[in-house]
Coordinates of C-alpha atoms and ligand atoms in Angstrom, one line a residue:
Chain S
X1155 CA 0.0 0.0 0.0
X1156 CA 1.2 3.5 -0.8
X1157 CA 1.5 6.2 1.8
X1158 CA -1.5 8.5 2.4
X1159 CA -1.4 12.2 1.8
X1160 CA -1.9 14.3 5.0
X1161 CA -4.1 17.4 5.0
X1162 CA -2.8 19.6 7.8
X1163 CA -3.4 23.1 9.1
X1164 CA -1.2 25.5 11.1
X1165 CA 0.5 25.1 14.5
X1166 CA -1.7 25.9 17.4
X1167 CA -4.7 24.6 15.5
X1168 CA -7.9 26.7 15.5
X1169 CA -11.4 25.8 14.4
X1170 CA -10.9 26.9 10.8
X1171 CA -7.7 24.9 10.5
X1172 CA -9.1 21.7 11.9
X1173 CA -12.5 21.9 10.1
X1174 CA -10.7 22.7 6.8
X1175 CA -8.4 19.7 7.1
X1176 CA -11.4 17.5 7.9
X1177 CA -13.5 18.9 5.1
X1178 CA -10.8 18.8 2.4
X1179 CA -9.8 15.2 3.3
X1180 CA -13.5 14.3 2.9
X1181 CA -13.7 15.9 -0.5
X1182 CA -10.5 14.3 -1.7
X1183 CA -11.6 10.9 -0.5
X1184 CA -14.9 11.3 -2.3
X1185 CA -12.8 11.8 -5.4
X1186 CA -10.9 8.6 -4.7
X1187 CA -7.6 9.9 -3.2
X1188 CA -6.0 8.4 -0.1
X1189 CA -6.0 11.5 2.1
X1190 CA -6.0 11.6 5.9
X1191 CA -6.8 14.7 8.0
X1192 CA -4.1 15.6 10.4
X1193 CA -3.2 18.2 13.1
X1194 CA 0.0 19.7 14.5
X1195 CA -1.1 19.8 18.2
X1196 CA -3.9 19.8 20.8
X1197 CA -7.4 21.1 20.0
X1198 CA -8.5 24.3 21.8
X1199 CA -11.8 24.1 23.8
X1200 CA -13.8 25.7 20.9
X1201 CA -12.6 23.2 18.4
X1202 CA -13.1 20.3 20.7
X1203 CA -16.7 21.5 21.2
X1204 CA -17.1 21.7 17.4
X1205 CA -15.7 18.2 16.8
X1206 CA -18.0 16.8 19.5
X1207 CA -21.0 18.8 18.3
X1208 CA -20.8 17.3 14.7
X1209 CA -19.7 13.9 15.9
X1210 CA -16.4 13.6 13.9
X1211 CA -13.2 11.9 14.9
X1212 CA -10.4 14.4 15.6
X1213 CA -7.6 14.4 13.0
X1214 CA -4.5 12.3 13.6
X1215 CA -1.5 14.0 15.3
X1216 CA 1.4 14.4 12.8
X1217 CA 4.6 15.1 14.8
X1218 CA 6.9 15.2 11.9
X1219 CA 6.0 15.5 8.2
X1220 CA 9.5 14.7 6.9
X1221 CA 9.3 12.3 3.9
X1222 CA 5.5 12.6 3.7
X1223 CA 3.2 14.2 1.1
X1224 CA 1.2 17.0 2.7
X1225 CA -1.6 19.4 1.7
X1226 CA -1.4 22.6 3.7
X1227 CA -4.6 24.3 4.6
X1228 CA -5.2 27.6 6.4
X1229 CA -1.5 28.7 6.3
X1230 CA 1.3 29.0 3.8
X1231 CA 4.5 29.8 5.7
X1232 CA 7.2 27.6 7.1
X1233 CA 7.2 29.3 10.5
X1234 CA 3.6 28.2 11.0
X1235 CA 3.6 24.7 9.6
X1236 CA 4.2 21.2 10.8
X1237 CA 7.7 20.2 11.9
X1238 CA 9.6 18.5 9.0
X1239 CA 7.7 20.3 6.3
X1240 CA 11.0 21.5 4.7
X1241 CA 11.6 17.8 4.0
X1242 CA 8.1 16.9 3.0
X1243 CA 6.5 17.1 -0.4
X1244 CA 3.9 19.9 -0.4
X1245 CA 1.4 18.8 -3.0
X1246 CA -1.3 21.5 -2.5
X1247 CA -2.1 24.6 -0.5
X1248 CA -5.5 26.1 0.3
X1249 CA -5.4 29.3 2.3
X1250 CA -6.6 32.8 3.0
X1251 CA -3.6 34.5 4.4
X1252 CA -0.7 36.7 3.0
X1253 CA 1.6 34.8 0.6
X1254 CA 4.4 33.3 2.6
X1255 CA 7.8 31.7 1.9
X1256 CA 6.9 28.3 0.7
X1257 CA 8.5 27.3 -2.7
X1258 CA 8.1 24.1 -4.6
X1259 CA 10.0 22.5 -7.5
X1260 CA 6.9 21.3 -9.3
X1261 CA 3.7 23.2 -10.3
X1262 CA 1.1 22.5 -7.6
X1263 CA -2.5 23.7 -6.8
X1264 CA -2.2 26.8 -4.6
X1265 CA -5.4 28.5 -4.1
X1266 CA -5.2 31.5 -1.8
X1267 CA -8.2 33.8 -1.7
X1268 CA -8.7 37.0 0.4
X1269 CA -11.8 35.8 2.2
X1270 CA -12.7 35.4 5.9
X1271 CA -11.9 31.7 6.3
X1272 CA -10.4 28.7 4.6
X1273 CA -13.7 27.0 5.2
X1274 CA -15.3 29.5 2.7
X1275 CA -12.9 28.4 0.0
X1276 CA -13.6 24.7 0.8
X1277 CA -17.3 25.3 0.4
X1278 CA -16.5 26.6 -3.1
X1279 CA -14.2 23.6 -3.8
X1280 CA -17.1 21.2 -3.2
X1281 CA -19.2 23.2 -5.6
X1282 CA -16.4 23.4 -8.2
X1283 CA -16.1 19.6 -8.0
X1284 CA -19.9 19.2 -8.2
X1285 CA -19.9 17.3 -4.9
X1286 CA -22.8 17.6 -2.5
X1287 CA -21.6 18.8 0.9
X1288 CA -22.5 16.1 3.5
X1289 CA -24.3 17.4 6.6
X1290 CA -21.5 16.7 9.0
X1291 CA -19.0 18.5 6.7
X1292 CA -21.4 21.5 6.4
X1293 CA -21.5 21.7 10.2
X1294 CA -17.7 21.8 10.2
X1295 CA -17.4 24.4 7.5
X1296 CA -20.0 26.6 9.1
X1297 CA -18.0 26.4 12.3
X1298 CA -14.8 27.3 10.5
X1299 CA -16.4 30.4 8.9
X1300 CA -18.1 31.6 12.1
X1301 CA -15.0 31.1 14.2
X1302 CA -12.6 32.9 11.9
X1303 CA -14.9 35.8 11.2
X1304 CA -16.2 36.2 14.8
X1305 CA -19.8 35.3 13.5
X1306 CA -19.3 37.4 10.4
X1307 CA -18.3 40.5 12.4
X1308 CA -14.6 40.7 11.8
X1309 CA -13.4 43.2 9.1
X1310 CA -12.0 40.2 7.2
X1311 CA -15.6 39.1 6.5
X1312 CA -16.6 39.2 2.8
X1313 CA -19.9 38.7 0.9
X1314 CA -18.7 35.2 0.0
X1315 CA -18.3 34.3 3.7
X1316 CA -21.8 35.5 4.4
X1317 CA -23.3 33.6 1.4
X1318 CA -21.4 30.4 2.4
X1319 CA -22.5 30.6 6.0
X1320 CA -26.1 31.2 5.1
X1321 CA -26.1 28.2 2.8
X1322 CA -24.3 25.9 5.2
X1323 CA -26.6 26.9 8.1
X1324 CA -29.5 25.9 5.8
X1325 CA -28.0 22.5 5.1
X1326 CA -27.5 21.7 8.8
X1327 CA -30.7 23.6 9.8
X1328 CA -29.3 25.8 12.6
X1329 CA -29.6 29.5 13.3
X1330 CA -26.0 30.6 12.6
X1331 CA -26.2 33.6 15.0
X1332 CA -27.3 31.3 17.9
X1333 CA -24.7 28.7 17.0
X1334 CA -22.0 31.4 16.6
X1335 CA -22.7 32.6 20.1
X1336 CA -22.2 29.1 21.4
X1337 CA -18.8 29.1 19.7
X1338 CA -17.9 32.5 21.1
X1339 CA -18.7 31.2 24.6
X1340 CA -16.4 28.3 24.1
X1341 CA -13.7 30.5 22.6
X1342 CA -14.0 32.7 25.7
X1343 CA -13.2 30.0 28.1
X1344 CA -9.8 31.3 29.0
X1345 CA -10.3 31.8 32.7
X1346 CA -9.3 28.2 33.6
X1347 CA -6.0 28.4 31.8
X1348 CA -2.6 29.1 33.1
X1349 CA -1.1 32.4 31.8
X1350 CA 1.3 30.4 29.6
X1351 CA -1.6 28.4 28.1
X1352 CA -3.5 31.7 27.6
X1353 CA -0.8 33.6 25.7
X1354 CA 0.2 30.7 23.6
X1355 CA -3.1 29.1 22.7
X1356 CA -3.6 31.1 19.6
X1357 CA -0.1 32.1 18.6
X1358 CA 1.7 32.7 15.4
X1359 CA 5.4 33.3 14.7
X1360 CA 6.6 35.5 11.8
X1361 CA 9.9 36.2 10.2
X1362 CA 9.9 40.0 9.4
X1363 CA 13.0 40.7 7.5
X1364 CA 15.1 38.4 9.6
X1365 CA 13.6 39.3 12.9
X1366 CA 11.4 36.7 14.8
X1367 CA 8.1 38.2 15.9
X1368 CA 5.5 36.4 17.9
X1369 CA 1.9 37.6 17.9
X1370 CA -0.7 36.0 20.1
X1371 CA -4.4 36.7 20.3
X1372 CA -7.0 36.0 22.9
X1373 CA -10.5 36.5 21.6
X1374 CA -13.0 36.8 24.5
X1375 CA -16.2 38.3 25.6
X1376 CA -14.6 38.9 29.0
X1377 CA -11.2 40.6 28.5
X1378 CA -11.1 41.4 32.2
X1379 CA -10.4 37.8 32.9
X1380 CA -7.1 38.2 31.1
X1381 CA -6.3 41.9 32.0
X1382 CA -7.0 41.3 35.7
X1383 CA -3.9 39.1 35.8
X1384 CA -1.8 41.4 33.6
X1385 CA 1.4 41.1 35.7
X1386 CA 1.4 37.3 35.5
X1387 CA 0.7 37.5 31.7
X1388 CA 3.5 40.0 31.1
X1389 CA 5.9 37.9 33.1
X1390 CA 5.0 34.9 31.0
X1391 CA 5.4 36.9 27.8
X1392 CA 8.9 38.1 29.0
X1393 CA 9.8 34.4 29.5
X1394 CA 8.6 33.3 26.1
X1395 CA 10.3 36.3 24.3
X1396 CA 13.6 35.5 26.0
X1397 CA 13.5 31.7 25.5
X1398 CA 12.7 32.1 21.8
X1399 CA 14.8 35.2 21.2
X1400 CA 12.0 37.3 19.8
X1401 CA 12.4 40.8 18.6
X1402 CA 9.0 41.4 20.0
X1403 CA 6.1 39.4 21.4
X1404 CA 2.7 41.1 21.0
X1405 CA -0.4 39.8 22.6
X1406 CA -3.8 41.1 21.4
X1407 CA -6.6 40.7 23.9
X1408 CA -9.6 41.1 21.6
X1409 CA -13.0 42.1 23.0
X1410 CA -15.5 40.2 20.8
X1411 CA -18.4 42.3 21.9
X1412 CA -16.9 45.8 21.8
X1413 CA -14.9 44.9 18.7
X1414 CA -11.5 46.3 19.8
X1415 CA -8.3 45.0 21.3
X1416 CA -5.9 45.7 24.1
X1417 CA -2.3 45.0 23.2
X1418 CA 0.4 43.9 25.6
X1419 CA 4.1 43.8 24.6
X1420 CA 7.3 42.1 25.5
X1421 CA 10.8 42.0 23.9
X1422 CA 13.3 44.7 22.9
X1423 CA 11.8 46.0 19.6
X1424 CA 8.8 47.9 20.8
X1425 CA 9.5 51.0 18.7
X1426 CA 8.6 49.5 15.3
X1427 CA 5.4 48.1 16.8
X1428 CA 4.4 51.6 18.0
X1429 CA 5.2 53.0 14.6
X1430 CA 3.5 50.3 12.7
X1431 CA 0.3 50.4 14.8
X1432 CA 0.5 54.1 15.2
X1433 CA 0.1 53.9 19.0
X1434 CA 2.1 54.3 22.2
X1435 CA 2.5 51.7 24.9
X1436 CA 2.0 52.9 28.5
X1437 CA 3.1 50.4 31.1
X1438 CA 3.5 47.9 28.1
X1439 CA -0.2 48.3 27.3
X1440 CA -1.9 50.0 24.4
X1441 CA -5.6 50.2 23.4
X1442 CA -6.4 49.5 19.7
X1443 CA -9.9 50.7 18.8
X1444 CA -11.6 48.7 16.1
X1445 CA -8.8 46.1 15.8
X1446 CA -10.1 42.6 15.6
X1447 CA -8.0 40.9 13.0
X1448 CA -4.4 40.0 13.6
X1449 CA -4.0 39.0 9.9
X1450 CA -5.5 42.1 8.3
X1451 CA -5.0 44.9 10.9
X1452 CA -1.7 44.0 12.6
X1453 CA 0.5 41.7 10.5
X1454 CA 0.9 43.9 7.4
X1455 CA 1.6 47.0 9.5
X1456 CA 4.2 45.3 11.6
X1457 CA 5.8 43.7 8.5
X1458 CA 6.1 47.1 6.9
X1459 CA 7.4 48.7 10.1
X1460 CA 10.1 46.0 10.7
X1461 CA 11.1 46.2 7.0
X1462 CA 11.4 50.0 7.0
X1463 CA 13.4 49.7 10.3
X1464 CA 16.1 47.5 8.7
X1465 CA 16.2 49.4 5.3
Chain I
X1187 CA -8.6 59.6 -11.7
X1188 CA -6.9 56.7 -9.9
X1189 CA -4.1 54.7 -11.4
X1190 CA -5.0 51.5 -13.3
X1191 CA -3.9 48.0 -12.3
X1192 CA -1.6 46.4 -14.8
X1193 CA -1.9 42.7 -15.7
X1194 CA 1.5 41.5 -16.8
X1195 CA 3.2 38.2 -17.7
X1196 CA 6.9 37.1 -17.5
X1197 CA 10.0 38.5 -19.1
X1198 CA 10.6 37.3 -22.7
X1199 CA 6.8 37.2 -23.2
X1200 CA 5.4 34.1 -24.9
X1201 CA 1.9 33.6 -26.4
X1202 CA 0.4 32.2 -23.1
X1203 CA 1.8 35.2 -21.2
X1204 CA 0.5 37.8 -23.6
X1205 CA -2.9 36.2 -24.3
X1206 CA -3.5 35.6 -20.5
X1207 CA -2.8 39.3 -19.8
X1208 CA -5.2 40.4 -22.5
X1209 CA -7.9 37.9 -21.5
X1210 CA -7.7 38.6 -17.8
X1211 CA -7.7 42.4 -18.3
X1212 CA -10.9 41.9 -20.4
X1213 CA -12.6 39.8 -17.7
X1214 CA -11.6 42.4 -15.0
X1215 CA -12.9 45.3 -17.1
X1216 CA -16.2 43.4 -17.7
X1217 CA -16.4 43.3 -13.9
X1218 CA -15.9 47.1 -13.7
X1219 CA -12.2 47.2 -12.6
X1220 CA -9.7 49.7 -14.2
X1221 CA -7.3 47.1 -15.5
X1222 CA -4.8 47.4 -18.4
X1223 CA -2.9 44.6 -20.1
X1224 CA 0.8 45.1 -20.1
X1225 CA 4.0 43.3 -21.3
X1226 CA 7.7 43.4 -20.3
X1227 CA 9.2 43.3 -23.8
X1228 CA 8.9 42.7 -27.5
X1229 CA 6.5 40.0 -28.9
X1230 CA 8.0 36.9 -30.5
X1231 CA 6.8 36.1 -34.1
X1232 CA 4.3 33.6 -33.0
X1233 CA 2.7 36.0 -30.5
X1234 CA 2.7 38.8 -33.1
X1235 CA 0.9 36.4 -35.5
X1236 CA -1.7 35.6 -32.8
X1237 CA -2.4 39.2 -31.9
X1238 CA -2.7 40.1 -35.7
X1239 CA -4.9 37.0 -36.3
X1240 CA -7.4 38.0 -33.6
X1241 CA -7.2 41.7 -34.3
X1242 CA -6.3 42.9 -30.8
X1243 CA -4.0 45.8 -29.8
X1244 CA -0.8 44.6 -28.2
X1245 CA -0.5 45.2 -24.5
X1246 CA 1.4 48.4 -23.3
X1247 CA 5.1 48.1 -22.5
X1248 CA 5.7 48.5 -18.8
X1249 CA 9.3 49.3 -18.2
X1250 CA 9.2 49.7 -14.5
X1251 CA 6.4 48.6 -12.2
X1252 CA 7.7 50.4 -9.1
X1253 CA 4.8 52.2 -7.3
X1254 CA 2.2 50.5 -9.5
X1255 CA -0.5 47.9 -8.6
X1256 CA 0.1 44.7 -10.7
X1257 CA -1.5 41.4 -11.3
X1258 CA 1.0 38.7 -12.3
X1259 CA 0.0 36.1 -14.9
X1260 CA 1.9 33.1 -16.1
X1261 CA 4.8 33.4 -13.6
X1262 CA 5.3 33.9 -9.9
X1263 CA 9.0 34.5 -9.2
X1264 CA 10.9 37.8 -8.9
X1265 CA 13.7 36.6 -11.3
X1266 CA 11.1 36.3 -14.1
X1267 CA 9.0 39.4 -13.5
X1268 CA 8.9 43.0 -14.6
X1269 CA 11.6 45.4 -13.3
X1270 CA 10.5 47.2 -10.2
X1271 CA 8.1 44.5 -9.0
X1272 CA 9.8 44.4 -5.6
X1273 CA 8.5 48.0 -5.1
X1274 CA 5.1 47.3 -6.7
X1275 CA 2.0 46.1 -5.0
X1276 CA 1.2 42.6 -6.2
X1277 CA -2.6 42.4 -5.9
X1278 CA -3.2 39.0 -7.6
X1279 CA -1.4 36.1 -9.2
X1280 CA -2.7 33.6 -11.8
X1281 CA -0.2 30.9 -12.8
X1282 CA 0.6 27.3 -13.7
X1283 CA 4.3 27.0 -12.6
X1284 CA 6.1 25.9 -9.5
X1285 CA 5.6 28.1 -6.4
X1286 CA 8.3 30.8 -6.4
X1287 CA 9.6 33.4 -4.0
X1288 CA 6.9 36.1 -4.1
X1289 CA 5.6 37.1 -0.6
X1290 CA 2.9 39.7 0.2
X1291 CA 1.9 41.4 3.4
X1292 CA -1.8 41.2 2.7
X1293 CA -3.9 38.2 1.7
X1294 CA -4.3 38.2 -2.1
X1295 CA -5.9 36.0 -4.7
X1296 CA -3.2 33.5 -5.8
X1297 CA -4.5 30.8 -8.1
X1298 CA -1.8 28.4 -9.3
X1299 CA -2.9 25.2 -10.9
X1300 CA -0.9 22.3 -12.4
X1301 CA -2.3 22.6 -15.9
X1302 CA -0.7 23.1 -19.3
X1303 CA -1.3 26.9 -19.7
X1304 CA -2.4 29.9 -17.8
X1305 CA -5.0 30.4 -20.5
X1306 CA -6.7 27.2 -19.3
X1307 CA -7.1 28.7 -15.8
X1308 CA -8.5 31.9 -17.4
X1309 CA -11.1 30.0 -19.3
X1310 CA -12.2 28.6 -15.9
X1311 CA -12.2 32.1 -14.4
X1312 CA -14.6 33.4 -17.0
X1313 CA -16.9 30.4 -16.2
X1314 CA -16.6 31.0 -12.4
X1315 CA -17.6 34.6 -12.9
X1316 CA -20.5 33.6 -15.2
X1317 CA -19.1 35.8 -17.9
X1318 CA -19.5 34.8 -21.6
X1319 CA -16.1 34.5 -23.3
X1320 CA -16.0 37.0 -26.2
X1321 CA -15.0 35.5 -29.6
X1322 CA -11.7 37.5 -29.7
X1323 CA -10.8 36.4 -26.2
X1324 CA -11.6 32.8 -27.0
X1325 CA -9.2 33.0 -30.0
X1326 CA -6.5 34.4 -27.6
X1327 CA -7.1 31.8 -25.0
X1328 CA -7.0 29.0 -27.5
X1329 CA -3.7 30.3 -28.8
X1330 CA -2.3 30.4 -25.3
X1331 CA -3.3 26.8 -24.6
X1332 CA -2.1 25.4 -28.0
X1333 CA 1.2 27.3 -27.8
X1334 CA 2.1 26.2 -24.2
X1335 CA 1.1 22.6 -24.7
X1336 CA 2.6 22.3 -28.3
X1337 CA -0.9 21.6 -29.6
X1338 CA -1.8 19.4 -26.6
X1339 CA 1.2 17.1 -27.2
X1340 CA 3.5 18.3 -24.3
X1341 CA 3.6 16.1 -21.2
X1342 CA 2.2 19.1 -19.3
X1343 CA -1.1 18.7 -21.1
X1344 CA -4.1 17.8 -18.8
X1345 CA -7.7 16.8 -19.5
X1346 CA -8.7 20.3 -18.5
X1347 CA -6.5 21.8 -21.3
X1348 CA -8.0 19.5 -23.8
X1349 CA -11.6 20.3 -22.7
X1350 CA -10.9 24.1 -22.7
X1351 CA -9.2 23.9 -26.2
X1352 CA -12.1 22.0 -27.7
X1353 CA -14.6 24.4 -26.3
X1354 CA -12.7 27.5 -27.3
X1355 CA -12.2 26.1 -30.8
X1356 CA -16.0 25.7 -31.0
X1357 CA -16.6 29.3 -30.0
X1358 CA -14.2 30.7 -32.7
X1359 CA -15.1 28.0 -35.2
X1360 CA -11.6 26.8 -36.1
X1361 CA -10.0 23.4 -36.4
X1362 CA -7.6 23.5 -33.5
X1363 CA -5.2 21.0 -35.0
X1364 CA -4.9 23.1 -38.2
X1365 CA -4.7 26.4 -36.3
X1366 CA -2.1 24.8 -33.9
X1367 CA 0.1 23.9 -36.9
X1368 CA 0.0 27.5 -38.1
X1369 CA 1.2 28.5 -34.6
X1370 CA 4.0 25.9 -34.7
X1371 CA 5.1 27.2 -38.1
X1372 CA 5.4 30.7 -36.6
X1373 CA 7.2 29.4 -33.5
X1374 CA 9.7 27.6 -35.7
X1375 CA 10.7 30.8 -37.6
X1376 CA 14.1 30.8 -35.9
X1377 CA 16.3 30.7 -39.1
X1378 CA 16.2 34.5 -39.6
X1379 CA 17.4 35.3 -36.1
X1380 CA 20.9 36.0 -34.9
X1381 CA 22.3 33.4 -32.5
X1382 CA 21.8 35.8 -29.6
X1383 CA 18.1 36.3 -30.5
X1384 CA 17.7 32.6 -30.9
X1385 CA 19.1 31.6 -27.5
X1386 CA 17.4 34.4 -25.6
X1387 CA 14.0 34.5 -27.2
X1388 CA 12.4 32.0 -24.9
X1389 CA 14.6 32.3 -21.8
X1390 CA 14.1 32.0 -18.1
X1391 CA 16.4 32.7 -15.2
X1392 CA 16.2 30.7 -11.9
X1393 CA 17.8 31.1 -8.5
X1394 CA 18.6 27.6 -7.4
X1395 CA 19.8 27.7 -3.8
X1396 CA 21.7 31.0 -4.5
X1397 CA 23.1 30.0 -7.9
X1398 CA 21.8 31.8 -11.0
X1399 CA 20.9 29.4 -13.7
X1400 CA 19.6 30.4 -17.2
X1401 CA 17.5 27.9 -19.2
X1402 CA 16.6 28.7 -22.8
X1403 CA 14.4 26.7 -25.1
X1404 CA 14.0 26.7 -28.9
X1405 CA 10.9 24.8 -29.9
X1406 CA 11.1 24.0 -33.6
X1407 CA 10.1 21.6 -36.3
X1408 CA 13.6 22.0 -37.8
X1409 CA 16.2 21.6 -35.1
X1410 CA 18.9 21.4 -37.8
X1411 CA 18.5 25.1 -38.4
X1412 CA 19.9 25.7 -34.9
X1413 CA 22.2 22.8 -34.6
X1414 CA 23.9 23.5 -38.0
X1415 CA 25.3 26.7 -36.4
X1416 CA 26.2 25.1 -33.1
X1417 CA 29.6 26.8 -32.8
X1418 CA 28.1 30.2 -33.1
X1419 CA 25.3 29.3 -30.7
X1420 CA 27.7 27.9 -28.1
X1421 CA 29.9 31.0 -28.3
X1422 CA 26.9 33.2 -27.7
X1423 CA 25.9 31.1 -24.7
X1424 CA 29.4 31.5 -23.3
X1425 CA 29.1 35.3 -23.7
X1426 CA 25.7 35.4 -21.9
X1427 CA 26.9 33.0 -19.1
X1428 CA 29.9 35.2 -18.5
X1429 CA 28.1 38.6 -18.7
X1430 CA 25.4 37.4 -16.3
X1431 CA 27.7 35.3 -14.1
X1432 CA 25.5 32.2 -14.5
X1433 CA 26.4 28.9 -12.8
X1434 CA 25.1 27.3 -15.9
X1435 CA 23.3 28.2 -19.1
X1436 CA 21.3 25.3 -20.5
X1437 CA 19.7 25.6 -24.0
X1438 CA 17.0 23.0 -25.0
X1439 CA 16.6 22.7 -28.7
X1440 CA 13.2 20.9 -28.8
X1441 CA 12.1 19.0 -31.8
X1442 CA 8.3 19.5 -31.9
X1443 CA 7.7 16.6 -34.3
X1444 CA 10.0 14.0 -32.8
X1445 CA 9.1 15.1 -29.3
X1446 CA 12.6 15.2 -27.9
X1447 CA 15.3 17.8 -27.1
X1448 CA 19.0 18.3 -27.7
X1449 CA 20.6 20.2 -24.8
X1450 CA 23.6 22.6 -25.2
X1451 CA 25.5 23.9 -22.1
X1452 CA 27.7 26.8 -21.0
X1453 CA 29.0 27.9 -17.7
X1454 CA 31.1 26.2 -15.0
X1455 CA 28.5 24.0 -13.2
X1456 CA 27.9 21.3 -15.7
X1457 CA 28.1 18.5 -13.2
X1458 CA 24.8 19.1 -11.3
X1459 CA 23.1 19.4 -14.7
X1460 CA 24.5 16.0 -15.8
X1461 CA 23.4 14.5 -12.4
X1462 CA 20.0 16.1 -12.5
X1463 CA 19.2 15.1 -16.0
X1464 CA 20.9 11.8 -15.7
X1465 CA 22.9 12.4 -18.9
X1466 CA 26.5 13.1 -20.1
X1467 CA 27.5 16.0 -22.2
X1468 CA 29.8 15.2 -25.1
X1469 CA 31.3 18.3 -26.8
X1470 CA 28.8 20.3 -24.6
X1471 CA 25.8 18.5 -26.2
X1472 CA 23.4 15.9 -24.8
X1473 CA 20.4 14.2 -26.3
X1474 CA 17.3 14.1 -24.1
X1475 CA 14.8 11.6 -25.4
X1476 CA 11.1 12.5 -24.6
X1477 CA 12.0 15.8 -23.1
X1478 CA 9.7 18.6 -24.3
X1479 CA 8.8 20.6 -21.1
X1480 CA 11.4 22.9 -19.4
X1481 CA 9.0 23.4 -16.6
X1482 CA 8.1 19.8 -15.8
X1483 CA 11.0 17.7 -17.1
X1484 CA 14.0 20.0 -16.5
X1485 CA 13.5 22.7 -13.8
X1486 CA 12.5 20.4 -10.9
X1487 CA 15.5 18.0 -11.6
X1488 CA 18.0 20.9 -11.8
X1489 CA 16.6 22.5 -8.7
X1490 CA 17.1 19.3 -6.8
X1491 CA 20.5 18.7 -8.2
X1492 CA 21.7 22.2 -7.4
X1493 CA 20.2 21.9 -3.9
X1494 CA 21.9 18.6 -3.2
X1495 CA 25.1 20.0 -4.5
X1496 CA 25.2 22.8 -1.9
X1497 CA 23.9 20.6 1.0
Ligands
MN1250 MN1 -8.3 30.6 8.9
MN1251 MN1 2.4 29.5 -19.6

């Protein structure tokens, strides 16, 4: 028997990453390919809730992708992917982020679209292939869209996300606003975590012009649960920044109801962050009105600021 | 008035590059965007024939893309793109090659598919957008497909290229085999060129693990026209390799009827080429049976060989 192809999302898997891996593996298997959904790490409480809610098996843990064939979903940079990806054969990529640093030697399918979730693109891929979306898969895709777009409220939300969510909600016969609130409640369950779990549970690492930058995000309906233990959180951030030699570690505490974020900062290179985000940190804290999207409202600004810094 | 967005293909434009730029600009304009087809340099005789045949204006020459918004078609690497692209905003990419080194700070549409031509993907994009393909555009897209796939004979040809070509030939009411032969005749008009024009007319530059490698291709029904002046051709290749400091300059003289290639070589790093292509050069010449596609049958092998070399 030949080896399967793994479909895998980013490190620190979130709901869009896991649901996209599950849905794409399903589509590929319908089309006769030997494809297995995989993950890079533990599920967060929201994603665990989604997987239980729709009664699916969680993807297999892939520790090391070296020597394997992999399809990447919901990310396209080496700093965010599974260990060993440099020595894997990347055979496809489906994503909705900036274009990262992955190169291939053969032509492959790379479908990156500026929409609110990878699940939105996967909904399209089922249509393109003339495959009916199974109910279970529709539930997963709906979850991916609602989670990544904060129930269609994030500035990353497009008409296509809305149309896909409406249609998927029809298939599974749920009220997407009500289901979305259930997801938000799960996402907000940060109070029981240690500060380290909190700051690293939704975390991405970037290489900006040779400098390593970590950006975490806590999306919650109760930011006070995090901000009340600010000293412990900042201490943990200092530890992480030192251990990993980060130029900066930025943590966004995003208030899902007020639709803004409080940023906390660690590491030596605070100045480009202040320039990039056009803000000033006081006691290592800054308020960012209207900021909900790390991808759209923070990453491009920091990339430019760090680039300009070194130029 | 705001600046337009330029749709532009690779350096040394070929028929697929020019026709894809024209067709995508047309689609975008139908959708209300201010998009202008552009090119990086002079048209080759085949492409000039196509543009005349379908009665379209040739794309505008874009010398320098710095400060502009650009859509890249038919390529996705900096070494093959318009001057100034590093300082342009790349807003979309539509291609069918390996994934190259372009990164962006914002999420963009990047649609790369492993099919025989970019024109095949553009045919799909008209369908996805529910836009009728105008007759003139159908003629251009058919030309792009037939040129890149050597009238559906190249090993890069997929079922999707065949289906698109058949459909487009229907729209324009031509016999695609007969029209394809007209294109091949144009493509083969190499006899009137100087050796320098010959070796550089369809030429791509690659960065393999820090080493600059040039790979030219002459597709012809009369390889003897090139090989009879082999000494002059090799001398020109030496000059180019020295001027541009290439690790190697490989020229494929591809016999479109016999479906194989004769390779000529210049530059110091011949060994990885021999390893990669599993061949031996005698008097700087090697015969490559069955090799028609630079992209699929040469580039990946050389990339691996040069990578292994430095490792
Ligand atoms: Mn996502
Ligand atoms: Mn092409």
